[in-house]
Amino acid sequence: MELRPLHIGISVTDMDQAIAWYGKHLSFQLVKDDGFLPPLGARVCFLQHGDFQVELFQYQDPKPLPPGRRHPNTDLQTVGTKHIAFGVSGLDAVRARLTANGVEIAHELAMNGDHVLFIRDCCGTLIELIERD
């Protein structure tokens, strides 16, 4: 069986803010707005970058991100999906652009020769950027 990644689902507190954030900082484009779906009780949108999509959910009564999920090393101890990771080139320039635009840096480290930068989206969701040596 051949598997290929299609999308990741992320719940957000403000759909329009999240669409703008992912577009501005990670170059995702809105490709589908399903509007409010009564069976889910949420607005659902799909953003795309290359062949990969992010499915965003905005529920009427979203639950806040628990404090322990805001820090990469603490979050790893909680069972479940942790974060999305993207490979990048020129991480120093990417970091400079993101910080100049007010993106929150959660954690940065070098690991096994890779340079790793964790950022948070506008709702606190962790995103990992990796530059491989």
Tab-separated table of C-alpha atoms in Angstrom:
chain	number	residue	atom	x	y	z
A	1	MET	CA	0.000	0.000	0.000
A	2	GLU	CA	1.338	3.412	-0.960
A	3	LEU	CA	0.545	6.263	1.407
A	4	ARG	CA	1.022	9.948	0.725
A	5	PRO	CA	0.192	12.793	3.081
A	6	LEU	CA	-2.930	14.747	2.140
A	7	HIS	CA	-3.740	17.084	4.999
A	8	ILE	CA	-3.635	17.792	8.694
A	9	GLY	CA	-6.615	19.073	10.678
A	10	ILE	CA	-6.176	22.003	13.058
A	11	SER	CA	-8.844	23.609	15.246
A	12	VAL	CA	-8.639	27.394	15.426
A	13	THR	CA	-10.355	30.099	17.441
A	14	ASP	CA	-10.797	32.545	14.541
A	15	MET	CA	-10.985	31.184	10.992
A	16	ASP	CA	-10.325	34.429	9.157
A	17	GLN	CA	-7.331	35.232	11.368
A	18	ALA	CA	-5.944	31.704	10.857
A	19	ILE	CA	-6.380	31.847	7.058
A	20	ALA	CA	-4.520	35.160	6.994
A	21	TRP	CA	-1.760	33.855	9.330
A	22	TYR	CA	-1.088	30.674	7.328
A	23	GLY	CA	-1.118	32.674	4.094
A	24	LYS	CA	1.210	35.414	5.302
A	25	HIS	CA	3.725	33.308	7.209
A	26	LEU	CA	3.697	29.895	5.472
A	27	SER	CA	2.370	30.766	1.978
A	28	PHE	CA	-0.777	28.609	2.189
A	29	GLN	CA	-3.697	29.587	-0.055
A	30	LEU	CA	-7.396	29.114	0.699
A	31	VAL	CA	-8.715	26.495	-1.756
A	32	LYS	CA	-12.064	25.554	-0.209
A	33	ASP	CA	-14.439	27.119	2.309
A	34	ASP	CA	-17.160	24.653	3.253
A	35	GLY	CA	-18.779	27.254	5.491
A	36	PHE	CA	-20.580	26.162	8.633
A	37	LEU	CA	-21.304	22.419	8.676
A	38	PRO	CA	-24.171	21.671	11.103
A	39	PRO	CA	-23.221	17.994	11.646
A	40	LEU	CA	-19.833	19.169	12.987
A	41	GLY	CA	-20.973	22.434	14.513
A	42	ALA	CA	-17.967	24.080	12.876
A	43	ARG	CA	-16.824	26.141	9.912
A	44	VAL	CA	-14.355	24.160	7.805
A	45	CYS	CA	-11.769	25.502	5.326
A	46	PHE	CA	-8.902	23.951	3.389
A	47	LEU	CA	-5.617	25.735	2.728
A	48	GLN	CA	-2.999	24.416	0.317
A	49	HIS	CA	0.750	24.716	-0.228
A	50	GLY	CA	2.123	22.484	-2.982
A	51	ASP	CA	0.454	19.076	-2.680
A	52	PHE	CA	-0.263	19.430	1.038
A	53	GLN	CA	-3.369	20.841	2.696
A	54	VAL	CA	-4.273	22.137	6.137
A	55	GLU	CA	-7.902	21.614	7.137
A	56	LEU	CA	-9.019	24.281	9.596
A	57	PHE	CA	-11.987	23.914	11.960
A	58	GLN	CA	-13.597	26.788	13.843
A	59	TYR	CA	-16.110	25.530	16.373
A	60	GLN	CA	-18.798	27.710	17.919
A	61	ASP	CA	-17.387	27.107	21.393
A	62	PRO	CA	-13.679	26.259	20.990
A	63	LYS	CA	-11.762	24.880	23.959
A	64	PRO	CA	-8.463	26.687	24.661
A	65	LEU	CA	-5.149	24.950	24.127
A	66	PRO	CA	-4.093	23.448	27.499
A	67	PRO	CA	-0.948	25.084	28.954
A	68	GLY	CA	1.084	21.854	28.788
A	69	ARG	CA	0.537	21.657	25.022
A	70	ARG	CA	2.168	25.056	24.429
A	71	HIS	CA	5.738	23.834	24.989
A	72	PRO	CA	7.289	21.250	22.627
A	73	ASN	CA	9.093	19.135	25.250
A	74	THR	CA	6.118	19.078	27.632
A	75	ASP	CA	3.652	18.399	24.819
A	76	LEU	CA	5.623	15.337	23.740
A	77	GLN	CA	4.634	13.675	27.033
A	78	THR	CA	0.916	13.930	26.183
A	79	VAL	CA	-0.424	11.082	24.059
A	80	GLY	CA	-1.702	12.122	20.629
A	81	THR	CA	-0.686	14.182	17.624
A	82	LYS	CA	2.033	16.702	18.483
A	83	HIS	CA	2.718	19.130	15.657
A	84	ILE	CA	3.218	19.486	11.932
A	85	ALA	CA	6.763	19.720	10.566
A	86	PHE	CA	7.984	21.336	7.353
A	87	GLY	CA	11.409	21.095	5.774
A	88	VAL	CA	12.903	24.487	4.940
A	89	SER	CA	16.075	25.912	3.438
A	90	GLY	CA	17.821	28.942	4.898
A	91	LEU	CA	16.369	28.648	8.403
A	92	ASP	CA	18.242	31.735	9.634
A	93	ALA	CA	16.516	33.901	7.010
A	94	VAL	CA	13.167	32.211	7.697
A	95	ARG	CA	13.547	32.877	11.453
A	96	ALA	CA	14.464	36.524	10.804
A	97	ARG	CA	11.400	37.030	8.568
A	98	LEU	CA	9.051	35.308	11.008
A	99	THR	CA	10.283	37.212	14.062
A	100	ALA	CA	10.174	40.512	12.137
A	101	ASN	CA	6.504	39.713	11.449
A	102	GLY	CA	5.778	38.977	15.124
A	103	VAL	CA	5.569	35.169	14.909
A	104	GLU	CA	6.197	33.587	18.301
A	105	ILE	CA	9.255	31.344	18.545
A	106	ALA	CA	8.515	28.504	20.982
A	107	HIS	CA	11.795	26.584	20.919
A	108	GLU	CA	14.965	26.281	18.884
A	109	LEU	CA	17.611	23.572	18.907
A	110	ALA	CA	20.145	21.609	16.903
A	111	MET	CA	19.506	17.882	16.877
A	112	ASN	CA	21.457	15.190	15.018
A	113	GLY	CA	22.849	17.835	12.659
A	114	ASP	CA	19.438	19.350	11.898
A	115	HIS	CA	18.477	22.894	12.840
A	116	VAL	CA	14.986	22.923	14.342
A	117	LEU	CA	12.701	25.873	15.021
A	118	PHE	CA	9.301	25.545	16.678
A	119	ILE	CA	6.871	28.402	16.119
A	120	ARG	CA	3.276	28.921	17.207
A	121	ASP	CA	0.476	29.858	14.870
A	122	CYS	CA	-2.030	32.559	15.835
A	123	CYS	CA	-3.947	30.048	18.003
A	124	GLY	CA	-0.917	28.561	19.767
A	125	THR	CA	-0.554	25.416	17.652
A	126	LEU	CA	3.060	24.246	17.396
A	127	ILE	CA	4.674	24.098	13.958
A	128	GLU	CA	8.172	22.684	13.472
A	129	LEU	CA	10.534	23.974	10.790
A	130	ILE	CA	13.576	21.804	10.044
A	131	GLU	CA	16.673	22.566	8.016
A	132	ARG	CA	18.639	19.408	7.367
A	133	ASP	CA	22.424	19.566	7.064
